[in-house]
Amino acid sequence: MPTPQDLLPSSEPVQFIAPGGELTAQTHPRGYRLPEADRLLALHRGMVLGRRFDKQATALTKQGRLAVYPSSHGQDACQVACAQALREDDWFFPTYRDSMALVTRGIDPVEVLTLLKGDWHAGYDVAATRTAPQCTPLATQLVHAAGTGSALARKGSDAAVLAFIGDGATSEGDFHEGLNFAAVFNAPVVFVVQNNTYAISVPLSKQTKAPSLAYKGIGYGIPSEQVDGNDAAAVAAVMDAALERARSGGGPTLLELHTYRMDAHTNADDATRYREDSEVEGWVAKDPIVRLERYLLSQGLLDEAAVEAIHAEGEEQSARLRERMNADVQHDPLELFEHVFAEPTPQLLEQRAVVEAELAAARADQDHTAQEATR
Ligand SMILES: Cc1ncc(C[n+]2csc(CCOP(=O)(O)OP(=O)(O)O)c2C)c(N)n1
C-alpha cells in the first residue's frame, strides 16, 4: 500500500535538461532516468516535425481551409513525448489542443484536421487507431478514458490509456469523476494535465489554490508527479514510469506538465488583451526544441546538417499537407443525419426527409435553369 507521502508529487518539477541545454541530472531520486540517445533524437525530430505541422495548420485557418485551430506551439514536448511513449495498442483520449500529438501518433494529418475543418467529428478511424475523437466539452474525455481503462484491465490486456486535459478543465466535475472512478477501479490510465497557465484568458491563479495541480491526485489516492513540460527528456522518462505502473496493475497516475501556450487560445482569440509580451518572451527562452537541440549538439549526437535535414523533411510534409487541404471536397448534406443515434428517432427521420426533399427540389430547379439557358 502506498503511503500518503508516496502519492504526493516531487516538490520541484522533474527536469533533466535546463532551458540553456545543460544537463541538470541523469537520474532522479524517484528512479526516472535520462532517456538513451536514440530516444532523445526521436523526441527532437518529432518536435521539429510536429511544430512545422502546427504552423501549417495555423496558416490554413488564414486561408479559410480550417474553421479553427487551437495551436500546441510551446507544448511540443508534452505532445510529442507523451504520444511517442504510447504503444499502438494503447488508447489515447485527446482534446482539441492535441493535434500535434495525433500526428505524432502516426495519424494522417488530413484526417486529424477533418474535425477542425468543420466536417466530421473525427476524420480518422477511432477503433483502428485506438484514438478517441478530439474532445471539446472540457474534461468529459476523462470519464471515457477511465471506463476504457477499466474495460481493458477486465479483459486482461496490459494496454494503457493516456488522457490529456488542460489546467482550466481540472475545475470541471468530470475531472473529479474520471479520477475517482479510475482510482477506485484501478484503471490503467495516465491522466496528463498540460498546465499551459491559461484557460483562454483565465489564469491558473483563478483556477486553483492547490500548491500545484499534481497535488490533486492524493485526494483520490492516485500517485502524482509534476514535470518540466518543456523538457522532452523529463516528460518521456516520467511517462514511461506512469505507463509501466498502469501496465503492471498499479492503476492510474496523475501528471502535471508545466508548460506554456505560445500562441493565442485559437486563431479566433487575441492573447495580447490578457497577457504581457514580456511574459511570452520569458517562455521563448524555455523553448522545448531549442533546449534539446542545444544538448544534442553539445554532446555531438546531432550536427547542423542533420538538423537541416529534419527541417527539410518538415517542409516537404507541409507542402503535401497544403496540397491535400486545398482540394475541394464534395459533401453530401444528408451525412448530417448519420451516426447521431444507433437507431434513428422518428423526429430525425422526419428532418432527414425534409432535407432530402429540399435537396431534390434544389436539383430540379438547377436542371430547369440549365435547360432554360441552353434554349
Ligand atoms: C464544458 C465546457 N465548458 C466550457 C467550454 C468552453 N471552453 C473551451 S476551451 C476553454 C478553456 C479551457 O482551458 P484549459 O482546460 O486550460 O485548456 P487549454 O485550452 O489551455 O488547452 C473553455 C472554457 C467547453 N468547451 N466545455
Short mmCIF file of C-alpha atoms and ligand atoms in Angstrom, two decimals:
data_model
loop_
_atom_site.label_atom_id
_atom_site.label_comp_id
_atom_site.label_asym_id
_atom_site.label_seq_id
_atom_site.Cartn_x
_atom_site.Cartn_y
_atom_site.Cartn_z
CA MET A 1 0.00 0.00 0.00
CA PRO A 2 1.43 3.41 -0.89
CA THR A 3 1.73 5.86 2.00
CA PRO A 4 0.15 9.32 1.58
CA GLN A 5 3.70 10.62 1.07
CA ASP A 6 4.15 8.27 -1.92
CA LEU A 7 1.11 9.81 -3.59
CA LEU A 8 2.45 13.37 -3.48
CA PRO A 9 4.38 14.81 -6.42
CA SER A 10 8.05 15.80 -6.14
CA SER A 11 8.32 19.23 -4.56
CA GLU A 12 10.01 20.57 -7.72
CA PRO A 13 9.11 19.65 -11.31
CA VAL A 14 11.25 16.78 -12.64
CA GLN A 15 13.87 18.10 -15.06
CA PHE A 16 16.91 16.60 -16.81
CA ILE A 17 17.82 19.32 -19.32
CA ALA A 18 17.74 23.01 -18.37
CA PRO A 19 16.48 25.72 -20.76
CA GLY A 20 20.07 26.52 -21.84
CA GLY A 21 20.64 22.89 -22.88
CA GLU A 22 22.76 21.94 -19.84
CA LEU A 23 22.20 18.57 -18.20
CA THR A 24 20.82 19.11 -14.69
CA ALA A 25 20.63 15.41 -13.74
CA GLN A 26 20.93 11.94 -15.28
CA THR A 27 18.76 10.23 -12.68
CA HIS A 28 16.03 11.32 -10.29
CA PRO A 29 15.55 10.14 -6.68
CA ARG A 30 12.23 8.55 -7.78
CA GLY A 31 14.06 6.31 -10.26
CA TYR A 32 13.41 8.22 -13.52
CA ARG A 33 16.43 8.17 -15.85
CA LEU A 34 17.57 10.40 -18.72
CA PRO A 35 16.42 8.57 -21.91
CA GLU A 36 19.04 6.98 -24.22
CA ALA A 37 20.48 8.99 -27.15
CA ASP A 38 18.23 7.35 -29.80
CA ARG A 39 15.14 8.27 -27.84
CA LEU A 40 16.34 11.88 -27.41
CA LEU A 41 16.97 12.12 -31.16
CA ALA A 42 13.45 10.78 -31.88
CA LEU A 43 12.00 13.35 -29.48
CA HIS A 44 13.88 16.17 -31.20
CA ARG A 45 12.84 15.05 -34.69
CA GLY A 46 9.23 14.56 -33.57
CA MET A 47 9.09 18.07 -32.10
CA VAL A 48 10.62 19.76 -35.19
CA LEU A 49 8.15 17.96 -37.48
CA GLY A 50 5.29 18.50 -35.02
CA ARG A 51 5.90 22.21 -34.79
CA ARG A 52 6.05 22.56 -38.58
CA PHE A 53 2.70 20.77 -38.82
CA ASP A 54 1.26 23.11 -36.17
CA LYS A 55 2.48 26.19 -38.03
CA GLN A 56 0.98 24.89 -41.26
CA ALA A 57 -2.37 24.23 -39.58
CA THR A 58 -2.44 27.81 -38.24
CA ALA A 59 -1.72 29.11 -41.75
CA LEU A 60 -4.60 27.01 -43.13
CA THR A 61 -7.04 28.93 -40.89
CA LYS A 62 -5.93 32.15 -42.58
CA GLN A 63 -6.56 30.61 -45.99
CA GLY A 64 -10.08 29.59 -44.99
CA ARG A 65 -9.23 25.89 -45.17
CA LEU A 66 -9.73 25.28 -41.44
CA ALA A 67 -12.59 26.71 -39.39
CA VAL A 68 -10.46 26.95 -36.26
CA TYR A 69 -7.10 25.73 -34.96
CA PRO A 70 -6.03 25.56 -31.30
CA SER A 71 -2.24 25.55 -31.56
CA SER A 72 0.05 23.44 -29.38
CA HIS A 73 3.11 25.58 -30.17
CA GLY A 74 5.10 25.73 -26.91
CA GLN A 75 3.57 22.47 -25.68
CA ASP A 76 5.59 20.47 -28.23
CA ALA A 77 7.49 18.43 -25.62
CA CYS A 78 4.24 17.36 -23.89
CA GLN A 79 2.62 16.47 -27.20
CA VAL A 80 5.49 14.53 -28.71
CA ALA A 81 6.97 12.82 -25.64
CA CYS A 82 3.57 11.56 -24.45
CA ALA A 83 2.42 10.34 -27.88
CA GLN A 84 5.75 8.66 -28.62
CA ALA A 85 5.66 6.82 -25.27
CA LEU A 86 2.43 5.01 -26.25
CA ARG A 87 2.24 1.57 -27.85
CA GLU A 88 -0.04 1.07 -30.85
CA ASP A 89 -2.49 -0.95 -28.76
CA ASP A 90 -2.75 1.72 -26.04
CA TRP A 91 -5.74 4.06 -26.11
CA PHE A 92 -5.43 7.84 -26.40
CA PHE A 93 -8.05 10.46 -25.39
CA PRO A 94 -7.01 13.87 -26.81
CA THR A 95 -8.54 17.35 -26.56
CA TYR A 96 -8.95 19.98 -29.27
CA ARG A 97 -5.42 21.23 -28.33
CA ASP A 98 -3.69 17.96 -29.20
CA SER A 99 -3.49 17.75 -32.99
CA MET A 100 0.32 17.61 -32.83
CA ALA A 101 0.14 14.53 -30.60
CA LEU A 102 -2.25 12.85 -33.05
CA VAL A 103 0.13 13.42 -35.95
CA THR A 104 2.99 12.14 -33.77
CA ARG A 105 0.91 9.01 -33.14
CA GLY A 106 1.05 8.42 -36.89
CA ILE A 107 -2.47 9.51 -37.84
CA ASP A 108 -2.79 11.07 -41.32
CA PRO A 109 -2.67 14.89 -40.81
CA VAL A 110 -5.58 15.45 -43.21
CA GLU A 111 -7.68 13.03 -41.16
CA VAL A 112 -6.57 14.83 -37.99
CA LEU A 113 -7.71 18.20 -39.36
CA THR A 114 -11.12 16.96 -40.55
CA LEU A 115 -12.81 17.98 -37.28
CA LEU A 116 -11.28 21.47 -37.28
CA LYS A 117 -12.24 21.90 -40.90
CA GLY A 118 -15.83 21.54 -39.70
CA ASP A 119 -16.55 18.25 -41.47
CA TRP A 120 -16.82 15.09 -39.38
CA HIS A 121 -16.36 14.74 -35.63
CA ALA A 122 -13.29 12.58 -36.29
CA GLY A 123 -11.61 12.14 -39.64
CA TYR A 124 -9.74 9.03 -38.51
CA ASP A 125 -10.91 5.53 -37.66
CA VAL A 126 -11.28 5.69 -33.89
CA ALA A 127 -11.27 1.91 -33.32
CA ALA A 128 -8.39 1.15 -35.69
CA THR A 129 -6.16 3.91 -34.31
CA ARG A 130 -7.35 3.37 -30.72
CA THR A 131 -7.64 7.14 -30.52
CA ALA A 132 -10.84 8.87 -29.41
CA PRO A 133 -12.15 11.92 -31.30
CA GLN A 134 -10.64 15.18 -30.08
CA CYS A 135 -12.85 16.27 -27.21
CA THR A 136 -14.15 19.85 -26.97
CA PRO A 137 -16.56 19.56 -24.00
CA LEU A 138 -13.97 20.07 -21.26
CA ALA A 139 -12.89 17.04 -19.17
CA THR A 140 -15.59 14.68 -20.48
CA GLN A 141 -12.86 12.56 -22.10
CA LEU A 142 -11.51 11.65 -18.65
CA VAL A 143 -14.66 9.71 -17.82
CA HIS A 144 -14.41 7.88 -21.16
CA ALA A 145 -10.73 7.18 -20.51
CA ALA A 146 -11.45 5.78 -17.04
CA GLY A 147 -14.15 3.48 -18.44
CA THR A 148 -11.97 2.33 -21.32
CA GLY A 149 -9.05 1.67 -18.98
CA SER A 150 -11.24 -0.30 -16.65
CA ALA A 151 -12.56 -2.39 -19.59
CA LEU A 152 -9.04 -3.11 -20.85
CA ALA A 153 -7.96 -4.32 -17.41
CA ARG A 154 -11.05 -6.53 -17.07
CA LYS A 155 -10.22 -8.13 -20.41
CA GLY A 156 -6.75 -8.98 -19.12
CA SER A 157 -4.96 -6.65 -21.56
CA ASP A 158 -1.78 -4.83 -20.50
CA ALA A 159 -2.59 -1.88 -22.76
CA ALA A 160 -2.76 1.51 -21.06
CA VAL A 161 -4.71 4.72 -21.63
CA LEU A 162 -3.43 8.29 -21.99
CA ALA A 163 -5.89 11.12 -21.33
CA PHE A 164 -4.89 14.73 -21.87
CA ILE A 165 -6.57 17.66 -20.12
CA GLY A 166 -5.86 21.40 -19.75
CA ASP A 167 -5.31 23.23 -16.46
CA GLY A 168 -8.65 25.06 -16.68
CA ALA A 169 -10.58 21.85 -17.24
CA THR A 170 -9.38 20.47 -13.88
CA SER A 171 -12.12 22.68 -12.36
CA GLU A 172 -14.80 20.58 -14.09
CA GLY A 173 -16.82 17.91 -12.30
CA ASP A 174 -15.79 15.31 -14.88
CA PHE A 175 -12.16 15.71 -13.75
CA HIS A 176 -13.23 14.57 -10.28
CA GLU A 177 -15.43 11.76 -11.59
CA GLY A 178 -12.83 10.47 -14.04
CA LEU A 179 -10.02 10.39 -11.47
CA ASN A 180 -12.17 8.93 -8.72
CA PHE A 181 -13.56 6.16 -10.94
CA ALA A 182 -10.11 5.31 -12.29
CA ALA A 183 -8.65 5.11 -8.78
CA VAL A 184 -11.45 3.03 -7.28
CA PHE A 185 -11.44 0.56 -10.21
CA ASN A 186 -7.66 0.60 -10.54
CA ALA A 187 -7.91 1.61 -14.21
CA PRO A 188 -4.61 1.77 -16.15
CA VAL A 189 -4.90 5.44 -17.08
CA VAL A 190 -2.25 8.14 -17.21
CA PHE A 191 -4.00 11.48 -16.72
CA VAL A 192 -1.81 14.23 -18.13
CA VAL A 193 -2.59 17.86 -17.28
CA GLN A 194 -0.86 20.18 -19.70
CA ASN A 195 -0.68 23.21 -17.47
CA ASN A 196 -0.14 25.98 -20.02
CA THR A 197 -1.17 28.54 -17.33
CA TYR A 198 -4.30 29.82 -19.14
CA ALA A 199 -7.84 28.70 -19.84
CA ILE A 200 -8.45 31.08 -22.75
CA SER A 201 -7.95 34.35 -20.77
CA VAL A 202 -8.35 32.91 -17.26
CA PRO A 203 -5.01 32.47 -15.46
CA LEU A 204 -4.18 29.47 -13.28
CA SER A 205 -4.43 31.63 -10.12
CA LYS A 206 -8.20 31.90 -10.76
CA GLN A 207 -8.47 28.16 -11.22
CA THR A 208 -6.95 26.61 -8.12
CA LYS A 209 -5.48 27.26 -4.67
CA ALA A 210 -3.59 23.91 -4.71
CA PRO A 211 0.25 24.20 -4.47
CA SER A 212 0.25 22.71 -7.99
CA LEU A 213 -2.34 20.70 -9.93
CA ALA A 214 -0.46 17.45 -9.32
CA TYR A 215 -1.39 17.79 -5.61
CA LYS A 216 -4.96 16.97 -6.59
CA GLY A 217 -4.03 13.28 -7.04
CA ILE A 218 -3.66 12.46 -3.35
CA GLY A 219 -7.35 13.18 -2.69
CA TYR A 220 -8.24 10.29 -4.99
CA GLY A 221 -5.43 8.01 -3.81
CA ILE A 222 -3.63 8.48 -7.15
CA PRO A 223 0.18 8.79 -7.27
CA SER A 224 1.13 12.08 -8.91
CA GLU A 225 4.12 13.83 -10.36
CA GLN A 226 4.95 17.28 -11.68
CA VAL A 227 7.33 17.68 -14.59
CA ASP A 228 9.04 20.46 -16.52
CA GLY A 229 6.74 20.15 -19.54
CA ASN A 230 9.24 21.91 -21.81
CA ASP A 231 11.88 19.26 -21.13
CA ALA A 232 11.02 16.41 -23.50
CA ALA A 233 13.56 14.12 -21.81
CA ALA A 234 11.88 14.52 -18.42
CA VAL A 235 8.37 14.11 -19.84
CA ALA A 236 9.41 10.90 -21.64
CA ALA A 237 11.05 9.43 -18.52
CA VAL A 238 8.09 10.18 -16.23
CA MET A 239 5.57 8.98 -18.84
CA ASP A 240 7.44 5.66 -19.13
CA ALA A 241 7.20 5.16 -15.37
CA ALA A 242 3.47 6.01 -15.31
CA LEU A 243 2.73 3.70 -18.26
CA GLU A 244 4.72 0.91 -16.62
CA ARG A 245 2.66 1.35 -13.44
CA ALA A 246 -0.55 1.17 -15.50
CA ARG A 247 0.54 -1.95 -17.43
CA SER A 248 1.63 -3.82 -14.34
CA GLY A 249 -1.65 -3.39 -12.44
CA GLY A 250 -0.59 -0.35 -10.41
CA GLY A 251 -3.57 1.76 -11.55
CA PRO A 252 -3.77 5.38 -12.59
CA THR A 253 -1.23 8.21 -12.31
CA LEU A 254 -1.76 11.98 -12.46
CA LEU A 255 0.96 14.01 -14.17
CA GLU A 256 1.14 17.78 -14.34
CA LEU A 257 3.36 19.10 -17.13
CA HIS A 258 4.33 22.74 -16.59
CA THR A 259 4.33 24.42 -19.98
CA TYR A 260 3.05 27.47 -21.86
CA ARG A 261 0.73 28.14 -24.80
CA MET A 262 2.88 30.35 -27.05
CA ASP A 263 0.07 31.25 -29.47
CA ALA A 264 -3.40 32.58 -28.69
CA HIS A 265 -6.08 30.14 -27.47
CA THR A 266 -7.14 29.69 -31.10
CA ASN A 267 -6.90 31.81 -34.25
CA ALA A 268 -10.13 33.49 -33.05
CA ASP A 269 -8.51 34.83 -29.85
CA ASP A 270 -6.34 37.91 -29.21
CA ALA A 271 -3.97 36.96 -26.37
CA THR A 272 -2.48 40.48 -26.13
CA ARG A 273 -5.67 41.50 -24.33
CA TYR A 274 -4.83 39.45 -21.25
CA ARG A 275 -1.08 38.76 -21.16
CA GLU A 276 2.08 40.83 -21.43
CA ASP A 277 4.67 40.38 -24.20
CA SER A 278 7.37 40.12 -21.51
CA GLU A 279 5.65 37.02 -20.11
CA VAL A 280 5.63 35.37 -23.54
CA GLU A 281 9.29 36.31 -24.09
CA GLY A 282 10.22 34.63 -20.80
CA TRP A 283 8.84 31.37 -22.21
CA VAL A 284 10.61 31.81 -25.58
CA ALA A 285 13.80 31.33 -23.54
CA LYS A 286 12.46 27.97 -22.29
CA ASP A 287 11.64 26.63 -25.77
CA PRO A 288 11.50 22.81 -25.73
CA ILE A 289 13.11 22.28 -29.15
CA VAL A 290 15.96 24.74 -28.65
CA ARG A 291 16.96 23.23 -25.31
CA LEU A 292 17.06 19.63 -26.54
CA GLU A 293 18.83 20.65 -29.75
CA ARG A 294 21.49 22.52 -27.75
CA TYR A 295 22.05 19.48 -25.55
CA LEU A 296 22.27 17.06 -28.50
CA LEU A 297 24.64 19.38 -30.40
CA SER A 298 26.84 19.81 -27.32
CA GLN A 299 27.10 16.02 -26.96
CA GLY A 300 27.94 15.51 -30.65
CA LEU A 301 24.76 13.43 -31.05
CA LEU A 302 23.42 15.82 -33.68
CA ASP A 303 25.05 18.19 -36.17
CA GLU A 304 23.78 21.18 -38.14
CA ALA A 305 23.39 19.11 -41.33
CA ALA A 306 21.12 16.63 -39.52
CA VAL A 307 19.04 19.48 -38.09
CA GLU A 308 18.66 20.97 -41.58
CA ALA A 309 17.60 17.61 -42.99
CA ILE A 310 14.79 17.32 -40.43
CA HIS A 311 13.61 20.84 -41.24
CA ALA A 312 13.63 19.97 -44.96
CA GLU A 313 11.51 16.90 -44.20
CA GLY A 314 9.08 19.15 -42.30
CA GLU A 315 8.84 21.49 -45.31
CA GLU A 316 8.06 18.58 -47.63
CA GLN A 317 5.38 17.25 -45.28
CA SER A 318 3.81 20.71 -45.05
CA ALA A 319 3.79 21.17 -48.83
CA ARG A 320 1.96 17.83 -49.19
CA LEU A 321 -0.50 18.79 -46.45
CA ARG A 322 -1.22 22.17 -48.12
CA GLU A 323 -1.81 20.49 -51.44
CA ARG A 324 -4.23 17.94 -49.97
CA MET A 325 -6.06 20.50 -47.82
CA ASN A 326 -6.53 22.78 -50.83
CA ALA A 327 -8.53 20.17 -52.71
CA ASP A 328 -12.26 20.95 -52.55
CA VAL A 329 -14.32 18.11 -51.12
CA GLN A 330 -17.88 17.40 -52.23
CA HIS A 331 -20.14 16.88 -49.21
CA ASP A 332 -23.46 15.11 -49.06
CA PRO A 333 -25.62 17.21 -46.68
CA LEU A 334 -27.52 14.06 -45.69
CA GLU A 335 -24.38 12.87 -43.87
CA LEU A 336 -25.56 15.23 -41.11
CA PHE A 337 -28.05 12.61 -40.03
CA GLU A 338 -25.60 9.71 -39.86
CA HIS A 339 -24.18 8.44 -36.56
CA VAL A 340 -26.49 10.62 -34.46
CA PHE A 341 -28.28 7.67 -32.85
CA ALA A 342 -27.67 3.94 -33.30
CA GLU A 343 -31.40 3.68 -34.15
CA PRO A 344 -32.56 6.98 -35.71
CA THR A 345 -35.51 8.55 -33.88
CA PRO A 346 -38.77 9.30 -35.80
CA GLN A 347 -38.02 13.04 -35.48
CA LEU A 348 -34.58 12.59 -37.01
CA LEU A 349 -36.01 10.57 -39.91
CA GLU A 350 -38.63 13.27 -40.44
CA GLN A 351 -35.96 16.00 -40.52
CA ARG A 352 -33.89 13.89 -42.91
CA ALA A 353 -36.88 13.54 -45.25
CA VAL A 354 -37.39 17.33 -45.23
CA VAL A 355 -33.74 17.97 -46.16
CA GLU A 356 -33.84 15.23 -48.80
CA ALA A 357 -36.93 16.85 -50.40
CA GLU A 358 -35.30 20.30 -50.29
CA LEU A 359 -32.18 18.93 -51.99
CA ALA A 360 -34.26 17.24 -54.70
CA ALA A 361 -36.19 20.48 -55.28
CA ALA A 362 -32.92 22.47 -55.49
CA ARG A 363 -31.54 19.96 -58.03
CA ALA A 364 -34.71 20.15 -60.12
CA ASP A 365 -34.52 23.94 -60.01
CA GLN A 366 -30.89 23.86 -61.17
CA ASP A 367 -31.74 21.46 -64.04
CA HIS A 368 -34.59 23.70 -65.11
CA THR A 369 -32.36 26.81 -65.09
CA ALA A 370 -29.69 24.94 -67.09
CA GLN A 371 -32.29 23.86 -69.70
CA GLU A 372 -33.59 27.42 -69.98
CA ALA A 373 -30.06 28.71 -70.51
CA THR A 374 -29.40 26.32 -73.41
CA ARG A 375 -32.64 27.17 -75.27
C1 LIG B 1 -17.80 22.02 -20.56
C2 LIG B 1 -17.21 23.19 -21.30
N1 LIG B 1 -17.27 24.42 -20.77
C3 LIG B 1 -16.72 25.47 -21.43
C4 LIG B 1 -16.12 25.29 -22.65
C5 LIG B 1 -15.53 26.49 -23.39
N2 LIG B 1 -14.06 26.40 -23.41
C6 LIG B 1 -13.40 25.93 -24.48
S1 LIG B 1 -11.77 25.89 -24.25
C7 LIG B 1 -11.89 26.55 -22.71
C8 LIG B 1 -10.67 26.79 -21.86
C9 LIG B 1 -10.01 25.52 -21.45
O1 LIG B 1 -8.77 25.77 -20.88
P1 LIG B 1 -7.77 24.62 -20.45
O2 LIG B 1 -8.52 23.48 -19.86
O3 LIG B 1 -6.72 25.22 -19.61
O4 LIG B 1 -7.17 24.08 -21.82
P2 LIG B 1 -6.34 24.83 -22.97
O5 LIG B 1 -7.36 25.40 -23.92
O6 LIG B 1 -5.50 25.87 -22.34
O7 LIG B 1 -5.55 23.77 -23.63
C10 LIG B 1 -13.23 26.80 -22.38
C11 LIG B 1 -13.70 27.40 -21.13
C12 LIG B 1 -16.09 23.98 -23.18
N3 LIG B 1 -15.50 23.70 -24.34
N4 LIG B 1 -16.63 22.94 -22.49
#
